[in-house]
Amino acid sequence: MNHQAPLRDMERFRSAVGQRIGLRFDDAKLGFLGEVLQRRLEKFGRGSDAYLWELEYEPSQGEITALARELTVGETYFFRNNEQFRALAEVVLPERIRAQRSSKALRLLSAGCSSGDEAYSLAIVAREVVADPSWKVAVRAVDLNPVALEKAARARYSPWALRETPVDVRTRWFRLDGRELALDKSVRETVTIQRSNLANDIRSFGSRPPMTRSSAGMS
C-alpha cells in the first residue's frame, strides 16, 4: 500500500529538489511530491530522515537522474506557444543581429530541452531569419533526463510532435521516414545536446545570465 509522506518530509524533499535540480514546486504540487518521495523510500527501503539527509548533503548522480525522470514533464512539441517564436523571429533575432553584427555569432540556450522539440524549433527559426551563411548560429540544448536527451539526439519525431508546425516549415525541414519525420541534417548540426544540471552547472554557461524566452535564452 502506498502511504502519503508526512508534510515535514515533503517540505524537506521540495527544498532539496529545488537546491539539487533547480525545480520549483508550489503548494498545489505537494501531494505529487509526496508520492514521488514515497516511491523513492520504498525503492531503497530506508527511512525518510536518512534518504533526505543524503539528498540534501551527499546526493548520488544516479539518484539525481532518477528524480529528474520522475519530476520533469516530458510532454512537448515543435513550436509550442507559437506566438513566442513569432516574437523571436520578428523582434528578438533582428535586434540581436544588429547587436552582434561585428562578431556575426548568435548563441541560443534551450534549458530543460526535454526531447529536443524546442531546441530544434529555435534552430529552425534562427536558420530562416539569419540568411547570411557567414553567420555562426549555435543552439545549446541541455537537460538532466538521459532518456529525453537520447530522443533529442535521434531527431526523429511523430507527426503529433509537429501538430503546431506550419506546413511550409514542416515541408522544408523534415522528411518522412517510415512513420516518423526526420529532421534535416543542417538543423541538427546547429544544435549541441548536453546532459547538464543547471542548478549546479550554471558557471559553465557564462557569468552573464542570458536573456530568456520561456526556458530558452540567447546572447
PDB file of C-alpha atoms in Angstrom:
ATOM      1  CA  MET A   1       0.000   0.000   0.000  1.00  0.00           C
ATOM      2  CA  ASN A   2       1.267   3.481  -0.833  1.00  0.00           C
ATOM      3  CA  HIS A   3       1.175   5.895   2.133  1.00  0.00           C
ATOM      4  CA  GLN A   4       1.429   9.664   1.901  1.00  0.00           C
ATOM      5  CA  ALA A   5       4.693  11.069   3.256  1.00  0.00           C
ATOM      6  CA  PRO A   6       4.398  13.452   6.252  1.00  0.00           C
ATOM      7  CA  LEU A   7       4.183  17.153   5.455  1.00  0.00           C
ATOM      8  CA  ARG A   8       7.536  17.860   7.123  1.00  0.00           C
ATOM      9  CA  ASP A   9       9.241  15.325   4.870  1.00  0.00           C
ATOM     10  CA  MET A  10       7.515  16.693   1.761  1.00  0.00           C
ATOM     11  CA  GLU A  11       8.754  20.192   2.626  1.00  0.00           C
ATOM     12  CA  ARG A  12      12.314  18.930   3.051  1.00  0.00           C
ATOM     13  CA  PHE A  13      12.038  17.000  -0.199  1.00  0.00           C
ATOM     14  CA  ARG A  14      10.737  20.058  -2.052  1.00  0.00           C
ATOM     15  CA  SER A  15      13.591  22.180  -0.729  1.00  0.00           C
ATOM     16  CA  ALA A  16      16.219  19.567  -1.621  1.00  0.00           C
ATOM     17  CA  VAL A  17      14.815  19.135  -5.134  1.00  0.00           C
ATOM     18  CA  GLY A  18      14.978  22.892  -5.646  1.00  0.00           C
ATOM     19  CA  GLN A  19      18.569  23.011  -4.438  1.00  0.00           C
ATOM     20  CA  ARG A  20      19.857  19.958  -6.274  1.00  0.00           C
ATOM     21  CA  ILE A  21      17.887  20.007  -9.531  1.00  0.00           C
ATOM     22  CA  GLY A  22      16.576  23.566  -9.742  1.00  0.00           C
ATOM     23  CA  LEU A  23      12.914  22.539  -9.988  1.00  0.00           C
ATOM     24  CA  ARG A  24      10.384  24.613  -8.059  1.00  0.00           C
ATOM     25  CA  PHE A  25       7.007  23.296  -6.947  1.00  0.00           C
ATOM     26  CA  ASP A  26       4.195  25.283  -5.353  1.00  0.00           C
ATOM     27  CA  ASP A  27       1.945  24.010  -2.553  1.00  0.00           C
ATOM     28  CA  ALA A  28      -0.509  22.534  -5.045  1.00  0.00           C
ATOM     29  CA  LYS A  29       2.185  20.022  -6.047  1.00  0.00           C
ATOM     30  CA  LEU A  30       2.978  18.827  -2.528  1.00  0.00           C
ATOM     31  CA  GLY A  31       0.808  15.750  -2.942  1.00  0.00           C
ATOM     32  CA  PHE A  32       2.643  14.814  -6.128  1.00  0.00           C
ATOM     33  CA  LEU A  33       5.988  15.339  -4.402  1.00  0.00           C
ATOM     34  CA  GLY A  34       4.827  13.177  -1.509  1.00  0.00           C
ATOM     35  CA  GLU A  35       4.016  10.339  -3.903  1.00  0.00           C
ATOM     36  CA  VAL A  36       7.418  10.577  -5.572  1.00  0.00           C
ATOM     37  CA  LEU A  37       9.165  10.676  -2.202  1.00  0.00           C
ATOM     38  CA  GLN A  38       7.277   7.624  -1.021  1.00  0.00           C
ATOM     39  CA  ARG A  39       8.259   5.681  -4.136  1.00  0.00           C
ATOM     40  CA  ARG A  40      11.920   6.549  -3.598  1.00  0.00           C
ATOM     41  CA  LEU A  41      11.759   5.460   0.045  1.00  0.00           C
ATOM     42  CA  GLU A  42      10.099   2.171  -0.894  1.00  0.00           C
ATOM     43  CA  LYS A  43      12.725   1.536  -3.573  1.00  0.00           C
ATOM     44  CA  PHE A  44      15.608   1.888  -1.128  1.00  0.00           C
ATOM     45  CA  GLY A  45      13.816   0.521   1.938  1.00  0.00           C
ATOM     46  CA  ARG A  46      15.139   3.398   4.001  1.00  0.00           C
ATOM     47  CA  GLY A  47      13.699   5.829   6.476  1.00  0.00           C
ATOM     48  CA  SER A  48      12.877   9.338   5.329  1.00  0.00           C
ATOM     49  CA  ASP A  49      15.490  11.036   7.549  1.00  0.00           C
ATOM     50  CA  ALA A  50      18.373   9.019   6.070  1.00  0.00           C
ATOM     51  CA  TYR A  51      17.189   9.455   2.493  1.00  0.00           C
ATOM     52  CA  LEU A  52      16.521  13.178   2.831  1.00  0.00           C
ATOM     53  CA  TRP A  53      19.833  13.830   4.600  1.00  0.00           C
ATOM     54  CA  GLU A  54      21.683  12.173   1.740  1.00  0.00           C
ATOM     55  CA  LEU A  55      19.707  14.120  -0.857  1.00  0.00           C
ATOM     56  CA  GLU A  56      20.409  17.381   0.971  1.00  0.00           C
ATOM     57  CA  TYR A  57      24.132  16.852   1.555  1.00  0.00           C
ATOM     58  CA  GLU A  58      25.602  13.936  -0.437  1.00  0.00           C
ATOM     59  CA  PRO A  59      23.293  13.017  -3.337  1.00  0.00           C
ATOM     60  CA  SER A  60      24.491  10.453  -5.850  1.00  0.00           C
ATOM     61  CA  GLN A  61      24.363  11.273  -9.554  1.00  0.00           C
ATOM     62  CA  GLY A  62      22.201   8.207 -10.052  1.00  0.00           C
ATOM     63  CA  GLU A  63      19.570   9.454  -7.635  1.00  0.00           C
ATOM     64  CA  ILE A  64      19.583  12.950  -9.143  1.00  0.00           C
ATOM     65  CA  THR A  65      18.992  11.401 -12.572  1.00  0.00           C
ATOM     66  CA  ALA A  66      16.207   9.171 -11.238  1.00  0.00           C
ATOM     67  CA  LEU A  67      14.482  12.158  -9.652  1.00  0.00           C
ATOM     68  CA  ALA A  68      14.775  14.131 -12.870  1.00  0.00           C
ATOM     69  CA  ARG A  69      12.910  11.341 -14.656  1.00  0.00           C
ATOM     70  CA  GLU A  70      10.208  11.312 -12.000  1.00  0.00           C
ATOM     71  CA  LEU A  71       9.749  15.053 -11.659  1.00  0.00           C
ATOM     72  CA  THR A  72      10.192  16.558 -15.107  1.00  0.00           C
ATOM     73  CA  VAL A  73       7.387  16.850 -17.642  1.00  0.00           C
ATOM     74  CA  GLY A  74       8.424  15.269 -20.926  1.00  0.00           C
ATOM     75  CA  GLU A  75       5.419  16.393 -22.968  1.00  0.00           C
ATOM     76  CA  THR A  76       6.406  18.997 -25.532  1.00  0.00           C
ATOM     77  CA  TYR A  77       6.144  19.613 -29.265  1.00  0.00           C
ATOM     78  CA  PHE A  78       7.558  21.779 -32.024  1.00  0.00           C
ATOM     79  CA  PHE A  79       6.630  25.473 -31.992  1.00  0.00           C
ATOM     80  CA  ARG A  80       4.787  25.174 -28.698  1.00  0.00           C
ATOM     81  CA  ASN A  81       3.492  28.634 -27.737  1.00  0.00           C
ATOM     82  CA  ASN A  82       3.968  29.717 -31.334  1.00  0.00           C
ATOM     83  CA  GLU A  83       3.439  33.415 -30.586  1.00  0.00           C
ATOM     84  CA  GLN A  84       6.743  33.390 -28.730  1.00  0.00           C
ATOM     85  CA  PHE A  85       8.527  32.025 -31.770  1.00  0.00           C
ATOM     86  CA  ARG A  86       6.946  34.769 -33.880  1.00  0.00           C
ATOM     87  CA  ALA A  87       8.301  37.342 -31.437  1.00  0.00           C
ATOM     88  CA  LEU A  88      11.692  35.662 -31.656  1.00  0.00           C
ATOM     89  CA  ALA A  89      11.684  35.855 -35.456  1.00  0.00           C
ATOM     90  CA  GLU A  90      10.210  39.331 -35.826  1.00  0.00           C
ATOM     91  CA  VAL A  91      11.652  41.217 -32.843  1.00  0.00           C
ATOM     92  CA  VAL A  92      14.340  39.448 -30.842  1.00  0.00           C
ATOM     93  CA  LEU A  93      16.532  37.955 -33.540  1.00  0.00           C
ATOM     94  CA  PRO A  94      16.630  41.105 -35.722  1.00  0.00           C
ATOM     95  CA  GLU A  95      17.695  43.106 -32.643  1.00  0.00           C
ATOM     96  CA  ARG A  96      20.412  40.605 -31.767  1.00  0.00           C
ATOM     97  CA  ILE A  97      21.619  40.509 -35.369  1.00  0.00           C
ATOM     98  CA  ARG A  98      22.145  44.275 -35.220  1.00  0.00           C
ATOM     99  CA  ALA A  99      23.906  43.990 -31.875  1.00  0.00           C
ATOM    100  CA  GLN A 100      26.147  41.113 -32.980  1.00  0.00           C
ATOM    101  CA  ARG A 101      26.946  42.482 -36.429  1.00  0.00           C
ATOM    102  CA  SER A 102      30.685  42.643 -35.763  1.00  0.00           C
ATOM    103  CA  SER A 103      31.057  39.092 -34.433  1.00  0.00           C
ATOM    104  CA  LYS A 104      28.425  37.506 -36.678  1.00  0.00           C
ATOM    105  CA  ALA A 105      27.646  34.958 -33.985  1.00  0.00           C
ATOM    106  CA  LEU A 106      24.456  34.042 -32.168  1.00  0.00           C
ATOM    107  CA  ARG A 107      24.280  31.582 -29.286  1.00  0.00           C
ATOM    108  CA  LEU A 108      20.949  30.300 -28.005  1.00  0.00           C
ATOM    109  CA  LEU A 109      20.256  28.186 -24.942  1.00  0.00           C
ATOM    110  CA  SER A 110      17.363  25.755 -24.569  1.00  0.00           C
ATOM    111  CA  ALA A 111      17.270  24.900 -20.855  1.00  0.00           C
ATOM    112  CA  GLY A 112      15.252  21.853 -19.953  1.00  0.00           C
ATOM    113  CA  CYS A 113      15.160  20.869 -23.609  1.00  0.00           C
ATOM    114  CA  SER A 114      13.463  17.502 -22.997  1.00  0.00           C
ATOM    115  CA  SER A 115      13.217  15.585 -26.296  1.00  0.00           C
ATOM    116  CA  GLY A 116      14.625  18.491 -28.307  1.00  0.00           C
ATOM    117  CA  ASP A 117      11.457  19.877 -29.849  1.00  0.00           C
ATOM    118  CA  GLU A 118      12.008  23.413 -28.535  1.00  0.00           C
ATOM    119  CA  ALA A 119      15.743  23.473 -29.224  1.00  0.00           C
ATOM    120  CA  TYR A 120      15.212  22.419 -32.822  1.00  0.00           C
ATOM    121  CA  SER A 121      12.373  24.918 -33.178  1.00  0.00           C
ATOM    122  CA  LEU A 122      14.817  27.644 -32.101  1.00  0.00           C
ATOM    123  CA  ALA A 123      17.345  26.391 -34.631  1.00  0.00           C
ATOM    124  CA  ILE A 124      14.791  26.376 -37.448  1.00  0.00           C
ATOM    125  CA  VAL A 125      13.696  29.941 -36.698  1.00  0.00           C
ATOM    126  CA  ALA A 126      17.299  31.120 -36.483  1.00  0.00           C
ATOM    127  CA  ARG A 127      18.230  29.479 -39.784  1.00  0.00           C
ATOM    128  CA  GLU A 128      15.264  31.102 -41.509  1.00  0.00           C
ATOM    129  CA  VAL A 129      15.921  34.564 -40.082  1.00  0.00           C
ATOM    130  CA  VAL A 130      19.721  34.571 -40.376  1.00  0.00           C
ATOM    131  CA  ALA A 131      20.036  34.066 -44.112  1.00  0.00           C
ATOM    132  CA  ASP A 132      23.695  35.126 -44.348  1.00  0.00           C
ATOM    133  CA  PRO A 133      25.808  31.909 -44.335  1.00  0.00           C
ATOM    134  CA  SER A 134      28.778  33.774 -42.866  1.00  0.00           C
ATOM    135  CA  TRP A 135      26.947  33.984 -39.532  1.00  0.00           C
ATOM    136  CA  LYS A 136      27.609  31.349 -36.872  1.00  0.00           C
ATOM    137  CA  VAL A 137      24.410  30.199 -35.155  1.00  0.00           C
ATOM    138  CA  ALA A 138      24.654  27.695 -32.313  1.00  0.00           C
ATOM    139  CA  VAL A 139      21.933  26.288 -30.067  1.00  0.00           C
ATOM    140  CA  ARG A 140      22.923  24.599 -26.824  1.00  0.00           C
ATOM    141  CA  ALA A 141      20.257  22.166 -25.599  1.00  0.00           C
ATOM    142  CA  VAL A 142      20.577  20.921 -22.023  1.00  0.00           C
ATOM    143  CA  ASP A 143      18.552  18.616 -19.836  1.00  0.00           C
ATOM    144  CA  LEU A 144      19.118  16.275 -16.914  1.00  0.00           C
ATOM    145  CA  ASN A 145      16.958  13.428 -18.175  1.00  0.00           C
ATOM    146  CA  PRO A 146      19.102  10.996 -20.234  1.00  0.00           C
ATOM    147  CA  VAL A 147      16.080   9.296 -21.802  1.00  0.00           C
ATOM    148  CA  ALA A 148      14.814  12.605 -23.180  1.00  0.00           C
ATOM    149  CA  LEU A 149      18.275  13.501 -24.450  1.00  0.00           C
ATOM    150  CA  GLU A 150      18.559  10.203 -26.320  1.00  0.00           C
ATOM    151  CA  LYS A 151      15.351  11.052 -28.154  1.00  0.00           C
ATOM    152  CA  ALA A 152      16.625  14.565 -28.873  1.00  0.00           C
ATOM    153  CA  ALA A 153      19.819  13.141 -30.357  1.00  0.00           C
ATOM    154  CA  ARG A 154      17.815  10.904 -32.711  1.00  0.00           C
ATOM    155  CA  ALA A 155      15.941  13.947 -34.085  1.00  0.00           C
ATOM    156  CA  ARG A 156      13.100  11.792 -35.360  1.00  0.00           C
ATOM    157  CA  TYR A 157       9.540  12.653 -34.392  1.00  0.00           C
ATOM    158  CA  SER A 158       5.959  11.537 -34.813  1.00  0.00           C
ATOM    159  CA  PRO A 159       3.549  13.714 -36.804  1.00  0.00           C
ATOM    160  CA  TRP A 160       1.854  14.534 -33.481  1.00  0.00           C
ATOM    161  CA  ALA A 161       5.020  16.325 -32.311  1.00  0.00           C
ATOM    162  CA  LEU A 162       4.681  18.644 -35.317  1.00  0.00           C
ATOM    163  CA  ARG A 163       0.982  19.368 -34.898  1.00  0.00           C
ATOM    164  CA  GLU A 164       1.595  23.121 -34.436  1.00  0.00           C
ATOM    165  CA  THR A 165       4.330  23.362 -37.060  1.00  0.00           C
ATOM    166  CA  PRO A 166       3.434  25.426 -40.139  1.00  0.00           C
ATOM    167  CA  VAL A 167       3.068  23.261 -43.232  1.00  0.00           C
ATOM    168  CA  ASP A 168       5.787  25.106 -45.168  1.00  0.00           C
ATOM    169  CA  VAL A 169       8.234  24.712 -42.282  1.00  0.00           C
ATOM    170  CA  ARG A 170       7.422  21.042 -41.966  1.00  0.00           C
ATOM    171  CA  THR A 171       7.942  20.507 -45.685  1.00  0.00           C
ATOM    172  CA  ARG A 172      11.217  22.431 -45.753  1.00  0.00           C
ATOM    173  CA  TRP A 173      12.944  20.931 -42.718  1.00  0.00           C
ATOM    174  CA  PHE A 174      11.590  17.390 -42.328  1.00  0.00           C
ATOM    175  CA  ARG A 175      11.400  14.273 -44.467  1.00  0.00           C
ATOM    176  CA  LEU A 176       9.098  11.326 -43.965  1.00  0.00           C
ATOM    177  CA  ASP A 177      10.933   8.141 -42.999  1.00  0.00           C
ATOM    178  CA  GLY A 178       8.520   5.315 -42.322  1.00  0.00           C
ATOM    179  CA  ARG A 179       6.110   6.540 -39.669  1.00  0.00           C
ATOM    180  CA  GLU A 180       8.499   9.192 -38.382  1.00  0.00           C
ATOM    181  CA  LEU A 181       9.626  12.598 -39.560  1.00  0.00           C
ATOM    182  CA  ALA A 182      13.400  13.018 -39.695  1.00  0.00           C
ATOM    183  CA  LEU A 183      14.838  16.477 -39.097  1.00  0.00           C
ATOM    184  CA  ASP A 184      17.128  17.980 -41.716  1.00  0.00           C
ATOM    185  CA  LYS A 185      20.834  17.414 -41.027  1.00  0.00           C
ATOM    186  CA  SER A 186      21.671  21.116 -41.299  1.00  0.00           C
ATOM    187  CA  VAL A 187      19.324  21.897 -38.406  1.00  0.00           C
ATOM    188  CA  ARG A 188      20.603  19.006 -36.313  1.00  0.00           C
ATOM    189  CA  GLU A 189      24.159  20.238 -36.727  1.00  0.00           C
ATOM    190  CA  THR A 190      23.179  23.645 -35.356  1.00  0.00           C
ATOM    191  CA  VAL A 191      22.219  22.090 -32.007  1.00  0.00           C
ATOM    192  CA  THR A 192      24.590  20.697 -29.382  1.00  0.00           C
ATOM    193  CA  ILE A 193      22.845  18.345 -26.950  1.00  0.00           C
ATOM    194  CA  GLN A 194      24.293  18.172 -23.463  1.00  0.00           C
ATOM    195  CA  ARG A 195      23.356  16.489 -20.213  1.00  0.00           C
ATOM    196  CA  SER A 196      23.610  19.133 -17.537  1.00  0.00           C
ATOM    197  CA  ASN A 197      22.102  20.120 -14.203  1.00  0.00           C
ATOM    198  CA  LEU A 198      21.622  23.881 -14.336  1.00  0.00           C
ATOM    199  CA  ALA A 199      21.226  24.027 -10.564  1.00  0.00           C
ATOM    200  CA  ASN A 200      24.883  23.039 -10.229  1.00  0.00           C
ATOM    201  CA  ASP A 201      26.450  23.807 -13.610  1.00  0.00           C
ATOM    202  CA  ILE A 202      25.399  27.427 -14.140  1.00  0.00           C
ATOM    203  CA  ARG A 203      29.039  28.581 -14.197  1.00  0.00           C
ATOM    204  CA  SER A 204      29.592  26.660 -17.409  1.00  0.00           C
ATOM    205  CA  PHE A 205      27.072  28.918 -19.154  1.00  0.00           C
ATOM    206  CA  GLY A 206      28.990  32.124 -18.524  1.00  0.00           C
ATOM    207  CA  SER A 207      28.879  34.735 -15.808  1.00  0.00           C
ATOM    208  CA  ARG A 208      26.350  36.917 -17.602  1.00  0.00           C
ATOM    209  CA  PRO A 209      22.839  35.437 -17.458  1.00  0.00           C
ATOM    210  CA  PRO A 210      21.225  35.117 -20.895  1.00  0.00           C
ATOM    211  CA  MET A 211      18.067  36.858 -21.937  1.00  0.00           C
ATOM    212  CA  THR A 212      15.246  34.384 -21.573  1.00  0.00           C
ATOM    213  CA  ARG A 213      12.385  33.189 -23.747  1.00  0.00           C
ATOM    214  CA  SER A 214      10.355  30.751 -21.744  1.00  0.00           C
ATOM    215  CA  SER A 215      13.045  28.168 -20.924  1.00  0.00           C
ATOM    216  CA  ALA A 216      15.340  29.345 -23.678  1.00  0.00           C
ATOM    217  CA  GLY A 217      17.976  32.035 -23.678  1.00  0.00           C
ATOM    218  CA  MET A 218      20.117  33.850 -26.181  1.00  0.00           C
ATOM    219  CA  SER A 219      23.194  36.027 -26.429  1.00  0.00           C
TER     220      SER A 219
END
